Amino acid sequence: MSGPAKTAALIPAAGLGTRLGQGPKAFLDLNGLTLLARSVTALAPHVDEVVVALPQGYALPENIRARAITGGATRQASVLALLRVTDAEVVLIHDAARPFLPPEVIAGVRRAAAETGAATAALSVADTLVRGQSQASPPLWGELTLREGLWAVQTPQGFRRELLLAAHLEAERDGIQATDDAGLVARLGLPVALVPGDARLFKVTTPGDLILARALAHLWDAEDAS
Ligand code: C5P
């Protein structure tokens, strides 16, 4: 009889945080815990191992229980490096830049990945979307996209490791750079399930996001403690 599939959480955290300008984002503090510590703590109870990709020259702080490797020059290269150092059958990829990860989302992505082969957390779009005409400054209202049926893609994303590795190798061969992993699987014509994510799973990218994240950390931690 075979046991449950070995599952690894793979956390790309090797970005330099250029848009934020405060050093690698994963090491920024939110109410006493770094973004990275928050992601590792959320995922560890759900998986057999956690592996983190860090920027060159960085080590994992002692209080974070995970394995660390050096990431690559792009997010995609960091994820490929992570895929190569685990023998897990199922992988959950999660950006360290999304520190507030509810357990229900992890469970939902795992379940859908087991059923479909690939799954991602995603939020249905509430805002009207419009393409800015970038020649002008400020840009002018260009083509309108109806929001119905549109989803904003988040992480975690779950896959059979062999499937995601094949998608990465094919993307590398075709010279494709993507900002997430589910897109690499979808471009092979394979199904990817969209699992309801969470507004609190936003990606910390700009100084404004960091202000929101620091405010939310107090509420999140108070809820955790209650
Ligand atoms: O830059 P962005 O916020 O889109 O990055 C998403 C995630 O990918 C972050 O957690 C970041 O640390 C990670 N990343 C990486 N290796 C890179 C660039 C980004 O692991 N070279």
mmCIF file of C-alpha atoms and ligand atoms in Angstrom:
data_model
loop_
_atom_site.group_PDB
_atom_site.id
_atom_site.type_symbol
_atom_site.label_atom_id
_atom_site.label_comp_id
_atom_site.label_asym_id
_atom_site.label_seq_id
_atom_site.Cartn_x
_atom_site.Cartn_y
_atom_site.Cartn_z
ATOM 1 C CA MET A 1 0.000 0.000 0.000
ATOM 2 C CA SER A 2 1.415 3.423 -0.866
ATOM 3 C CA GLY A 3 1.245 6.230 1.693
ATOM 4 C CA PRO A 4 0.211 9.842 1.052
ATOM 5 C CA ALA A 5 2.279 11.604 -1.626
ATOM 6 C CA LYS A 6 5.367 13.359 -0.282
ATOM 7 C CA THR A 7 4.663 17.088 -0.495
ATOM 8 C CA ALA A 8 7.132 19.983 -0.436
ATOM 9 C CA ALA A 9 6.502 23.688 -0.030
ATOM 10 C CA LEU A 10 8.904 25.587 -2.279
ATOM 11 C CA ILE A 11 9.297 29.281 -1.485
ATOM 12 C CA PRO A 12 10.983 31.600 -3.979
ATOM 13 C CA ALA A 13 12.418 34.344 -1.755
ATOM 14 C CA ALA A 14 15.472 35.339 -3.785
ATOM 15 C CA GLY A 15 14.155 38.681 -5.073
ATOM 16 C CA LEU A 16 16.153 41.794 -4.223
ATOM 17 C CA GLY A 17 13.074 43.946 -3.545
ATOM 18 C CA THR A 18 14.159 46.540 -6.097
ATOM 19 C CA ARG A 19 10.708 48.210 -6.383
ATOM 20 C CA LEU A 20 10.531 48.605 -2.603
ATOM 21 C CA GLY A 21 14.140 49.733 -2.205
ATOM 22 C CA GLN A 22 14.624 48.297 1.311
ATOM 23 C CA GLY A 23 16.726 45.191 0.559
ATOM 24 C CA PRO A 24 15.376 41.669 -0.039
ATOM 25 C CA LYS A 25 11.654 41.739 0.769
ATOM 26 C CA ALA A 26 11.617 38.306 2.389
ATOM 27 C CA PHE A 27 13.682 39.696 5.294
ATOM 28 C CA LEU A 28 11.500 42.735 6.033
ATOM 29 C CA ASP A 29 9.836 42.740 9.429
ATOM 30 C CA LEU A 30 6.053 42.800 9.957
ATOM 31 C CA ASN A 31 5.187 43.102 13.666
ATOM 32 C CA GLY A 32 8.225 41.073 14.784
ATOM 33 C CA LEU A 33 8.158 38.369 12.083
ATOM 34 C CA THR A 34 9.675 38.550 8.612
ATOM 35 C CA LEU A 35 7.673 37.933 5.455
ATOM 36 C CA LEU A 36 9.670 34.741 4.984
ATOM 37 C CA ALA A 37 9.068 33.483 8.535
ATOM 38 C CA ARG A 38 5.332 34.036 8.061
ATOM 39 C CA SER A 39 5.191 31.994 4.846
ATOM 40 C CA VAL A 40 7.302 29.160 6.275
ATOM 41 C CA THR A 41 5.199 29.021 9.458
ATOM 42 C CA ALA A 42 1.952 28.907 7.457
ATOM 43 C CA LEU A 43 3.091 26.118 5.135
ATOM 44 C CA ALA A 44 5.197 23.870 7.405
ATOM 45 C CA PRO A 45 2.274 22.071 9.135
ATOM 46 C CA HIS A 46 0.813 21.053 5.744
ATOM 47 C CA VAL A 47 3.887 19.555 4.045
ATOM 48 C CA ASP A 48 6.759 17.107 4.545
ATOM 49 C CA GLU A 49 9.484 19.660 3.838
ATOM 50 C CA VAL A 50 9.957 23.375 3.184
ATOM 51 C CA VAL A 51 12.696 24.589 0.839
ATOM 52 C CA VAL A 52 13.464 28.276 0.369
ATOM 53 C CA ALA A 53 15.423 30.009 -2.431
ATOM 54 C CA LEU A 54 17.429 32.946 -1.037
ATOM 55 C CA PRO A 55 19.451 35.683 -2.724
ATOM 56 C CA GLN A 56 23.151 34.936 -3.220
ATOM 57 C CA GLY A 57 25.103 35.553 -0.010
ATOM 58 C CA TYR A 58 22.070 35.296 2.329
ATOM 59 C CA ALA A 59 21.554 32.590 4.949
ATOM 60 C CA LEU A 60 18.370 31.426 6.602
ATOM 61 C CA PRO A 61 17.937 32.924 10.091
ATOM 62 C CA GLU A 62 18.314 30.255 12.789
ATOM 63 C CA ASN A 63 14.691 30.474 13.940
ATOM 64 C CA ILE A 64 13.339 29.435 10.519
ATOM 65 C CA ARG A 65 13.086 25.670 10.156
ATOM 66 C CA ALA A 66 13.556 24.984 6.455
ATOM 67 C CA ARG A 67 16.188 24.005 3.907
ATOM 68 C CA ALA A 68 17.740 26.848 1.901
ATOM 69 C CA ILE A 69 19.326 27.068 -1.524
ATOM 70 C CA THR A 70 20.575 30.008 -3.578
ATOM 71 C CA GLY A 71 17.993 31.263 -6.066
ATOM 72 C CA GLY A 72 18.475 32.375 -9.657
ATOM 73 C CA ALA A 73 18.454 35.674 -11.532
ATOM 74 C CA THR A 74 14.671 35.511 -12.112
ATOM 75 C CA ARG A 75 11.741 34.108 -10.152
ATOM 76 C CA GLN A 76 11.400 31.399 -12.783
ATOM 77 C CA ALA A 77 15.058 30.400 -12.367
ATOM 78 C CA SER A 78 14.624 30.306 -8.583
ATOM 79 C CA VAL A 79 11.599 27.985 -8.862
ATOM 80 C CA LEU A 80 13.423 25.713 -11.307
ATOM 81 C CA ALA A 81 16.342 25.475 -8.858
ATOM 82 C CA LEU A 82 13.888 24.575 -6.068
ATOM 83 C CA LEU A 83 12.209 21.894 -8.206
ATOM 84 C CA ARG A 84 15.598 20.300 -8.803
ATOM 85 C CA VAL A 85 16.461 19.859 -5.116
ATOM 86 C CA THR A 86 13.354 18.031 -3.935
ATOM 87 C CA ASP A 87 12.114 14.528 -4.652
ATOM 88 C CA ALA A 88 8.581 15.320 -3.452
ATOM 89 C CA GLU A 89 5.755 14.074 -5.657
ATOM 90 C CA VAL A 90 3.599 17.151 -5.041
ATOM 91 C CA VAL A 91 4.896 20.719 -4.726
ATOM 92 C CA LEU A 92 3.261 23.881 -3.417
ATOM 93 C CA ILE A 93 4.969 26.989 -4.766
ATOM 94 C CA HIS A 94 4.434 30.110 -2.673
ATOM 95 C CA ASP A 95 5.943 33.586 -3.007
ATOM 96 C CA ALA A 96 7.573 34.855 0.180
ATOM 97 C CA ALA A 97 6.182 38.247 -0.851
ATOM 98 C CA ARG A 98 2.659 37.044 0.172
ATOM 99 C CA PRO A 99 3.007 36.696 3.953
ATOM 100 C CA PHE A 100 -0.654 36.245 4.989
ATOM 101 C CA LEU A 101 -1.584 32.735 3.933
ATOM 102 C CA PRO A 102 -4.823 31.274 5.378
ATOM 103 C CA PRO A 103 -4.815 27.486 6.027
ATOM 104 C CA GLU A 104 -8.079 27.050 4.069
ATOM 105 C CA VAL A 105 -6.378 28.328 0.916
ATOM 106 C CA ILE A 106 -3.490 25.866 1.336
ATOM 107 C CA ALA A 107 -5.972 23.000 1.802
ATOM 108 C CA GLY A 108 -8.042 24.107 -1.208
ATOM 109 C CA VAL A 109 -5.020 24.323 -3.519
ATOM 110 C CA ARG A 110 -3.735 20.918 -2.366
ATOM 111 C CA ARG A 111 -7.099 19.288 -2.957
ATOM 112 C CA ALA A 112 -7.555 20.825 -6.402
ATOM 113 C CA ALA A 113 -3.961 20.009 -7.430
ATOM 114 C CA ALA A 114 -4.542 16.350 -6.496
ATOM 115 C CA GLU A 115 -7.730 16.285 -8.610
ATOM 116 C CA THR A 116 -6.600 18.353 -11.626
ATOM 117 C CA GLY A 117 -2.785 18.028 -11.596
ATOM 118 C CA ALA A 118 -2.311 21.789 -11.286
ATOM 119 C CA ALA A 119 -4.087 24.471 -9.255
ATOM 120 C CA THR A 120 -3.615 28.043 -8.134
ATOM 121 C CA ALA A 121 -5.155 30.381 -5.629
ATOM 122 C CA ALA A 122 -6.839 33.258 -7.468
ATOM 123 C CA LEU A 123 -9.287 36.077 -6.738
ATOM 124 C CA SER A 124 -12.105 37.034 -9.051
ATOM 125 C CA VAL A 125 -11.551 40.620 -10.195
ATOM 126 C CA ALA A 126 -13.795 43.254 -8.619
ATOM 127 C CA ASP A 127 -12.426 46.363 -10.341
ATOM 128 C CA THR A 128 -13.078 47.481 -13.902
ATOM 129 C CA LEU A 129 -9.896 46.835 -15.876
ATOM 130 C CA VAL A 130 -8.595 49.144 -18.576
ATOM 131 C CA ARG A 131 -5.332 49.174 -20.542
ATOM 132 C CA GLY A 132 -3.520 52.526 -20.187
ATOM 133 C CA GLN A 133 -2.215 54.077 -23.405
ATOM 134 C CA SER A 134 1.360 54.372 -22.308
ATOM 135 C CA GLN A 135 2.574 56.964 -24.844
ATOM 136 C CA ALA A 136 0.807 59.662 -22.833
ATOM 137 C CA SER A 137 1.750 60.877 -19.345
ATOM 138 C CA PRO A 138 -0.459 60.373 -17.419
ATOM 139 C CA PRO A 139 -1.620 57.436 -19.568
ATOM 140 C CA LEU A 140 -4.998 57.727 -21.246
ATOM 141 C CA TRP A 141 -7.888 55.281 -21.035
ATOM 142 C CA GLY A 142 -7.298 52.684 -23.744
ATOM 143 C CA GLU A 143 -8.948 49.348 -24.349
ATOM 144 C CA LEU A 144 -11.539 48.266 -21.780
ATOM 145 C CA THR A 145 -11.595 44.686 -20.535
ATOM 146 C CA LEU A 146 -14.820 43.447 -18.985
ATOM 147 C CA ARG A 147 -14.121 42.092 -15.516
ATOM 148 C CA GLU A 148 -16.606 39.203 -15.792
ATOM 149 C CA GLY A 149 -14.791 35.885 -15.678
ATOM 150 C CA LEU A 150 -11.408 37.489 -14.875
ATOM 151 C CA TRP A 151 -9.249 36.272 -11.998
ATOM 152 C CA ALA A 152 -6.162 37.780 -10.379
ATOM 153 C CA VAL A 153 -3.652 34.980 -9.875
ATOM 154 C CA GLN A 154 -2.080 34.509 -6.435
ATOM 155 C CA THR A 155 0.036 31.817 -4.802
ATOM 156 C CA PRO A 156 0.185 29.104 -3.467
ATOM 157 C CA GLN A 157 0.098 27.060 -6.642
ATOM 158 C CA GLY A 158 0.113 23.262 -6.435
ATOM 159 C CA PHE A 159 1.396 20.711 -8.965
ATOM 160 C CA ARG A 160 2.680 17.237 -9.444
ATOM 161 C CA ARG A 161 6.413 17.989 -9.436
ATOM 162 C CA GLU A 162 7.133 16.072 -12.648
ATOM 163 C CA LEU A 163 4.482 18.101 -14.484
ATOM 164 C CA LEU A 164 5.809 21.470 -13.323
ATOM 165 C CA LEU A 165 9.412 20.473 -14.012
ATOM 166 C CA ALA A 166 8.467 19.499 -17.583
ATOM 167 C CA ALA A 167 6.637 22.839 -18.024
ATOM 168 C CA HIS A 168 9.694 24.752 -16.756
ATOM 169 C CA LEU A 169 12.096 22.898 -19.036
ATOM 170 C CA GLU A 170 9.827 23.510 -22.017
ATOM 171 C CA ALA A 171 9.588 27.241 -21.157
ATOM 172 C CA GLU A 172 13.382 27.423 -20.858
ATOM 173 C CA ARG A 173 13.738 25.758 -24.253
ATOM 174 C CA ASP A 174 11.222 28.174 -25.828
ATOM 175 C CA GLY A 175 12.763 31.253 -24.165
ATOM 176 C CA ILE A 176 9.549 32.004 -22.210
ATOM 177 C CA GLN A 177 9.736 34.014 -18.953
ATOM 178 C CA ALA A 178 6.575 34.002 -16.851
ATOM 179 C CA THR A 179 5.729 35.631 -13.533
ATOM 180 C CA ASP A 180 4.078 32.495 -12.171
ATOM 181 C CA ASP A 181 4.172 28.724 -12.576
ATOM 182 C CA ALA A 182 0.564 27.881 -13.397
ATOM 183 C CA GLY A 183 0.921 29.908 -16.595
ATOM 184 C CA LEU A 184 3.772 27.641 -17.711
ATOM 185 C CA VAL A 185 1.545 24.582 -17.271
ATOM 186 C CA ALA A 186 -1.437 26.250 -18.958
ATOM 187 C CA ARG A 187 0.661 27.124 -22.028
ATOM 188 C CA LEU A 188 1.117 23.379 -22.590
ATOM 189 C CA GLY A 189 -2.661 23.110 -22.964
ATOM 190 C CA LEU A 190 -3.092 21.411 -19.573
ATOM 191 C CA PRO A 191 -5.864 22.323 -17.123
ATOM 192 C CA VAL A 192 -5.144 24.508 -14.079
ATOM 193 C CA ALA A 193 -7.855 24.767 -11.416
ATOM 194 C CA LEU A 194 -8.629 28.229 -9.999
ATOM 195 C CA VAL A 195 -9.180 27.967 -6.248
ATOM 196 C CA PRO A 196 -10.656 30.941 -4.339
ATOM 197 C CA GLY A 197 -7.762 32.817 -2.737
ATOM 198 C CA ASP A 198 -7.997 35.603 -0.175
ATOM 199 C CA ALA A 199 -7.732 39.400 -0.285
ATOM 200 C CA ARG A 200 -5.163 39.187 2.542
ATOM 201 C CA LEU A 201 -2.898 37.153 0.255
ATOM 202 C CA PHE A 202 -1.849 40.307 -1.645
ATOM 203 C CA LYS A 203 1.752 40.539 -2.813
ATOM 204 C CA VAL A 204 3.904 43.097 -1.010
ATOM 205 C CA THR A 205 5.431 45.013 -3.913
ATOM 206 C CA THR A 206 5.273 48.776 -3.342
ATOM 207 C CA PRO A 207 5.856 50.999 -0.281
ATOM 208 C CA GLY A 208 2.041 51.317 -0.016
ATOM 209 C CA ASP A 209 1.715 47.517 0.169
ATOM 210 C CA LEU A 210 4.248 47.461 2.995
ATOM 211 C CA ILE A 211 2.185 49.977 4.981
ATOM 212 C CA LEU A 212 -0.918 47.785 4.477
ATOM 213 C CA ALA A 213 1.013 44.635 5.410
ATOM 214 C CA ARG A 214 2.349 46.209 8.638
ATOM 215 C CA ALA A 215 -1.185 47.259 9.611
ATOM 216 C CA LEU A 216 -2.676 43.857 8.762
ATOM 217 C CA ALA A 217 0.079 41.994 10.669
ATOM 218 C CA HIS A 218 -1.300 43.318 13.990
ATOM 219 C CA LEU A 219 -4.848 42.103 13.207
ATOM 220 C CA TRP A 220 -3.601 38.769 11.816
ATOM 221 C CA ASP A 221 -1.417 38.095 14.881
ATOM 222 C CA ALA A 222 -4.187 39.116 17.312
ATOM 223 C CA GLU A 223 -6.563 36.666 15.596
ATOM 224 C CA ASP A 224 -3.914 33.933 15.744
ATOM 225 C CA ALA A 225 -3.396 34.496 19.459
ATOM 226 C CA SER A 226 -7.141 34.439 20.285
HETATM 227 O O1 C5P B 1 9.429 40.459 -7.648
HETATM 228 P P1 C5P B 1 8.200 39.734 -7.216
HETATM 229 O O2 C5P B 1 7.588 40.298 -5.972
HETATM 230 O O3 C5P B 1 7.214 39.509 -8.319
HETATM 231 O O4 C5P B 1 8.705 38.291 -6.827
HETATM 232 C C1 C5P B 1 7.831 37.262 -6.457
HETATM 233 C C2 C5P B 1 8.584 36.263 -5.580
HETATM 234 O O5 C5P B 1 9.646 35.680 -6.331
HETATM 235 C C3 C5P B 1 9.197 36.918 -4.347
HETATM 236 O O6 C5P B 1 8.922 36.117 -3.211
HETATM 237 C C4 C5P B 1 10.669 36.986 -4.685
HETATM 238 O O7 C5P B 1 11.528 36.880 -3.557
HETATM 239 C C5 C5P B 1 10.848 35.757 -5.595
HETATM 240 N N1 C5P B 1 11.986 35.891 -6.523
HETATM 241 C C6 C5P B 1 12.975 34.904 -6.527
HETATM 242 N N2 C5P B 1 14.063 35.029 -7.355
HETATM 243 C C7 C5P B 1 14.214 36.092 -8.160
HETATM 244 C C8 C5P B 1 13.202 37.113 -8.163
HETATM 245 C C9 C5P B 1 12.090 36.980 -7.341
HETATM 246 O O8 C5P B 1 12.879 33.921 -5.783
HETATM 247 N N3 C5P B 1 15.312 36.206 -8.891
#
